[in-house]
């Protein structure tokens, strides 16, 4: 392996600031700025083997996709948009199944979707309520409707005010009370409708809002919800919030029903990512579909990537890119390790790490029967409860050798004691092995958490540099780039430890760990450079060093990611544990 | 006036005015949103003759969210927890509709007593008892009605002292005594036999060894 400096010398020629900014922008273009109108992904140049093709969609773009489906159904069945939307929602947006079922029996599909009142069947209401509850169902409007006829759109949501009406919910009977009803003609006052719909949307997160009448399965269509929430009943602010939440819920339902779409899991973000290549389970053992919705920041103030670049900011948590895995619920980037194994690791860590740590620091094993023993008091003369073996807690040798020297041990080098300790350490090997990987994994995780501080410190340094030297703003960007790179590589390193824990012994694993070691060393070197104090006279040298090192680290990271990704495509990796989708390990050996 | 308060006040008044109905709703303290309901056990069931009290809590968003109800009176019923009085009934959860009232919900609870649904149980042990031996279940339910809900009780139940823990658990004295004679404390035997559902035809499936094993746990 060539040394760091040879490598960076080779690269130094073509690498300058101009290039650096360009590449960055190109990447951003590639990854984030897809054309929103187009659902199908058009290949944009060659992707690296560890990257997946995906596209970020805004809520509006997803609504357009929904609209396309809705229009399609409108066209085929000759129903209005509200009905088509309810039909699709009731079938989880599976158009093929909807068309098939609808052609088979339109009435039952319309009833199941809550669009049409079913013909009354011999009383089959719930047994709990048969005796005394009176039926509130009014005369059936669609009685005898033939299956071929077009379902009528719901009663125009215009509010009516019949004479002497008492709302069965709020018991209001004032003469100027206005009422509304769905196709089922269950009349309620407009105020109750508004409160009810708000409560369903905001408290229960429900997008299928049933009629308020007991046992009525008619679902309020979009137009109805919109009319109610934009009328003057209830708090206008609450209503507006509920309406936007309602749109979001419908979009979320659409996204959740579509295997090639996933909602951005970052709080407050409403973007969606489309990644058809990772939509099947079998594809997930070949690649890690890390995607980004393109937005940055947390909470309501999400900003698009281009805005961040314009502002020139882009450091710290406020500008954290919304990166997530398309294939599993782990947040962030778990490249290079595939989802199944990453999940196995996370589960193991959650279940075992604290226990393992505790066992390691508080217990020893009986040298005779290997039972795990916790010493919670008393002297060093141990008698195993199980096999009655007597030994010394300090040197682990048999107690018989201690003779009359009760309660003290100065025989650490005695042969028997050494043997006993050897045996002890062998039995601890698997625990130690796990902790070795876990501690390194956790270490990188911790470092990544601390990166927020590092970001802040670096920003300060960048300012200092502009003051103490003649460097311009654009010329100190190398620091920011370096910090970002370190952060990125720590994520990679973190997951390489989880991967190494599960990789079966062999040449492949050795090569993998070589790559891992090179990357780790480079990252630590770069971190050190970033922490070093700034002297005005050495800034040019520091800048050169950091820039070189950043490029080197970037390359090492590429190598690890690319090699691992290729390994998955070639089926090169073998595991030492049973992993879904892979062959069983030949023998379980570490 | 607050719509929730108006509705609840009206509901309580309606219930008071309705002299024909056996359903009662009364306030516990000054709050109109924490109430106590009661109804007689339905005729022709083991609950006949008892008076069942219900704790009613009216949530902030009533009537758009369901009212919270649980039995204050202990009831031996597959859909009611024998320990906490919690109720498993669809209209108290997702089948709730704003047109339902406190009174109609109490009526539904009353009819739940007529028609237990052991396949959707709240109390699995009671449900098992119901499934294995309906006659024995009814005996226990009658006994519970007698001691907790002030019901008349069956002939058998009258002969027993109130607070007989063997009968409360729905077990037979002969079975319990057999294991007590082996030297196990009575409470433990009752507990173990109840867990194993040592009733009716099920006894054939439980060898004595299994019972001993459970007792030694």
Tab-separated table of N, CA, C and O in Angstrom, chain A residues 327-371:
chain	number	residue	atom	x	y	z
A	327	UNK	N	-34.399	0.975	2.782
A	327	UNK	CA	-34.792	-0.422	2.998
A	327	UNK	C	-35.172	-0.770	4.422
A	327	UNK	O	-35.749	-1.821	4.661
A	328	UNK	N	-34.831	0.055	5.386
A	328	UNK	CA	-35.104	-0.317	6.770
A	328	UNK	C	-35.269	0.935	7.604
A	328	UNK	O	-34.976	2.027	7.151
A	329	UNK	N	-35.750	0.774	8.824
A	329	UNK	CA	-36.026	1.982	9.625
A	329	UNK	C	-34.823	2.586	10.347
A	329	UNK	O	-35.003	3.523	11.108
A	330	UNK	N	-33.619	2.081	10.118
A	330	UNK	CA	-32.456	2.685	10.771
A	330	UNK	C	-32.268	4.076	10.174
A	330	UNK	O	-32.229	4.227	8.957
A	331	UNK	N	-32.155	5.088	11.024
A	331	UNK	CA	-31.979	6.421	10.430
A	331	UNK	C	-30.494	6.652	10.138
A	331	UNK	O	-29.627	6.079	10.762
A	332	UNK	N	-30.266	7.485	9.202
A	332	UNK	CA	-28.896	7.761	8.808
A	332	UNK	C	-28.397	6.725	7.805
A	332	UNK	O	-29.150	5.929	7.260
A	333	UNK	N	-27.105	6.780	7.614
A	333	UNK	CA	-26.461	6.025	6.552
A	333	UNK	C	-25.800	4.809	7.180
A	333	UNK	O	-24.935	4.967	8.035
A	334	UNK	N	-26.212	3.589	6.819
A	334	UNK	CA	-25.497	2.449	7.392
A	334	UNK	C	-24.669	1.714	6.342
A	334	UNK	O	-24.416	0.528	6.458
A	335	UNK	N	-24.269	2.422	5.315
A	335	UNK	CA	-23.323	1.830	4.379
A	335	UNK	C	-22.015	1.537	5.102
A	335	UNK	O	-21.632	2.317	5.980
A	336	UNK	N	-21.283	0.516	4.791
A	336	UNK	CA	-21.496	-0.411	3.688
A	336	UNK	C	-22.315	-1.646	4.063
A	336	UNK	O	-22.470	-2.536	3.239
A	337	UNK	N	-22.815	-1.727	5.275
A	337	UNK	CA	-23.457	-2.967	5.719
A	337	UNK	C	-24.910	-3.017	5.262
A	337	UNK	O	-25.642	-2.046	5.397
A	338	UNK	N	-25.342	-4.182	4.748
A	338	UNK	CA	-26.726	-4.310	4.271
A	338	UNK	C	-27.709	-4.324	5.440
A	338	UNK	O	-27.354	-4.651	6.564
A	339	UNK	N	-28.972	-3.997	5.102
A	339	UNK	CA	-29.997	-3.769	6.139
A	339	UNK	C	-30.147	-4.931	7.119
A	339	UNK	O	-30.143	-4.719	8.331
A	340	UNK	N	-30.301	-6.169	6.587
A	340	UNK	CA	-30.581	-7.307	7.479
A	340	UNK	C	-29.512	-7.429	8.552
A	340	UNK	O	-29.823	-7.600	9.731
A	341	UNK	N	-28.243	-7.373	8.113
A	341	UNK	CA	-27.155	-7.571	9.070
A	341	UNK	C	-27.059	-6.366	9.999
A	341	UNK	O	-26.809	-6.522	11.200
A	342	UNK	N	-27.297	-5.183	9.472
A	342	UNK	CA	-27.253	-3.988	10.321
A	342	UNK	C	-28.313	-4.096	11.413
A	342	UNK	O	-28.056	-3.761	12.569
A	343	UNK	N	-29.478	-4.610	11.042
A	343	UNK	CA	-30.539	-4.760	12.043
A	343	UNK	C	-30.162	-5.807	13.082
A	343	UNK	O	-30.414	-5.635	14.274
A	344	UNK	N	-29.541	-6.918	12.604
A	344	UNK	CA	-29.090	-7.958	13.535
A	344	UNK	C	-28.139	-7.361	14.560
A	344	UNK	O	-28.206	-7.632	15.751
A	345	UNK	N	-27.247	-6.523	14.038
A	345	UNK	CA	-26.244	-5.917	14.911
A	345	UNK	C	-26.891	-4.993	15.937
A	345	UNK	O	-26.610	-5.063	17.125
A	346	UNK	N	-27.791	-4.128	15.458
A	346	UNK	CA	-28.438	-3.184	16.366
A	346	UNK	C	-29.184	-3.941	17.460
A	346	UNK	O	-29.147	-3.586	18.631
A	347	UNK	N	-29.850	-5.016	17.048
A	347	UNK	CA	-30.622	-5.781	18.017
A	347	UNK	C	-29.665	-6.395	19.040
A	347	UNK	O	-29.902	-6.343	20.241
A	348	UNK	N	-28.574	-6.945	18.535
A	348	UNK	CA	-27.616	-7.569	19.440
A	348	UNK	C	-27.073	-6.532	20.426
A	348	UNK	O	-26.985	-6.805	21.619
A	349	UNK	N	-26.740	-5.367	19.915
A	349	UNK	CA	-26.202	-4.332	20.788
A	349	UNK	C	-27.199	-3.970	21.868
A	349	UNK	O	-26.842	-3.828	23.024
A	350	UNK	N	-28.460	-3.827	21.442
A	350	UNK	CA	-29.459	-3.422	22.410
A	350	UNK	C	-29.621	-4.488	23.486
A	350	UNK	O	-29.730	-4.202	24.662
A	351	UNK	N	-29.642	-5.758	23.035
A	351	UNK	CA	-29.876	-6.839	23.987
A	351	UNK	C	-28.661	-7.106	24.858
A	351	UNK	O	-28.789	-7.379	26.030
A	352	UNK	N	-27.483	-7.092	24.215
A	352	UNK	CA	-26.340	-7.697	24.891
A	352	UNK	C	-25.333	-6.746	25.493
A	352	UNK	O	-24.674	-7.101	26.454
A	353	UNK	N	-25.164	-5.545	24.915
A	353	UNK	CA	-23.935	-4.831	25.270
A	353	UNK	C	-23.818	-4.524	26.743
A	353	UNK	O	-22.782	-4.778	27.335
A	354	UNK	N	-24.909	-4.033	27.351
A	354	UNK	CA	-24.780	-3.668	28.757
A	354	UNK	C	-24.542	-4.897	29.604
A	354	UNK	O	-23.697	-4.927	30.482
A	355	UNK	N	-25.305	-5.959	29.285
A	355	UNK	CA	-25.136	-7.211	30.016
A	355	UNK	C	-23.709	-7.701	29.876
A	355	UNK	O	-23.059	-8.076	30.857
A	356	UNK	N	-23.210	-7.697	28.636
A	356	UNK	CA	-21.872	-8.207	28.389
A	356	UNK	C	-20.842	-7.391	29.155
A	356	UNK	O	-19.933	-7.946	29.772
A	357	UNK	N	-21.017	-6.077	29.120
A	357	UNK	CA	-20.083	-5.226	29.843
A	357	UNK	C	-20.097	-5.531	31.329
A	357	UNK	O	-19.067	-5.592	31.982
A	358	UNK	N	-21.297	-5.727	31.855
A	358	UNK	CA	-21.438	-5.983	33.276
A	358	UNK	C	-20.784	-7.319	33.623
A	358	UNK	O	-20.019	-7.431	34.575
A	359	UNK	N	-21.072	-8.327	32.819
A	359	UNK	CA	-20.495	-9.651	33.075
A	359	UNK	C	-18.984	-9.552	33.048
A	359	UNK	O	-18.281	-10.102	33.901
A	360	UNK	N	-18.508	-8.788	32.061
A	360	UNK	CA	-17.075	-8.702	31.909
A	360	UNK	C	-16.434	-8.053	33.135
A	360	UNK	O	-15.407	-8.501	33.622
A	361	UNK	N	-17.033	-7.005	33.646
A	361	UNK	CA	-16.341	-6.287	34.706
A	361	UNK	C	-16.677	-6.813	36.094
A	361	UNK	O	-15.967	-6.520	37.034
A	362	UNK	N	-17.720	-7.589	36.246
A	362	UNK	CA	-18.101	-8.005	37.595
A	362	UNK	C	-17.992	-9.493	37.877
A	362	UNK	O	-18.206	-9.904	39.005
A	363	UNK	N	-17.755	-10.279	36.879
A	363	UNK	CA	-17.764	-11.717	37.142
A	363	UNK	C	-16.491	-12.387	36.642
A	363	UNK	O	-15.756	-11.845	35.824
A	364	UNK	N	-16.263	-13.580	37.158
A	364	UNK	CA	-15.218	-14.466	36.642
A	364	UNK	C	-15.841	-15.834	36.539
A	364	UNK	O	-16.893	-16.097	37.119
A	365	UNK	N	-15.160	-16.730	35.825
A	365	UNK	CA	-15.709	-18.068	35.740
A	365	UNK	C	-14.949	-19.012	36.644
A	365	UNK	O	-13.741	-18.897	36.800
A	366	UNK	N	-15.669	-19.938	37.200
A	366	UNK	CA	-15.033	-20.988	37.989
A	366	UNK	C	-14.060	-21.719	37.072
A	366	UNK	O	-14.416	-22.076	35.946
A	367	UNK	N	-12.838	-21.908	37.537
A	367	UNK	CA	-11.828	-22.508	36.652
A	367	UNK	C	-12.107	-23.976	36.417
A	367	UNK	O	-11.550	-24.589	35.514
A	368	UNK	N	-12.954	-24.557	37.202
A	368	UNK	CA	-13.240	-25.975	37.060
A	368	UNK	C	-14.464	-26.221	36.170
A	368	UNK	O	-14.378	-26.920	35.170
A	369	UNK	N	-15.597	-25.611	36.515
A	369	UNK	CA	-16.827	-25.931	35.772
A	369	UNK	C	-17.301	-24.778	34.886
A	369	UNK	O	-18.325	-24.897	34.220
A	370	UNK	N	-16.577	-23.685	34.872
A	370	UNK	CA	-16.875	-22.530	34.009
A	370	UNK	C	-18.201	-21.828	34.315
A	370	UNK	O	-18.712	-21.090	33.490
A	371	UNK	N	-18.758	-22.073	35.485
A	371	UNK	CA	-19.945	-21.297	35.854
A	371	UNK	C	-19.526	-19.843	36.061
A	371	UNK	O	-18.430	-19.588	36.555
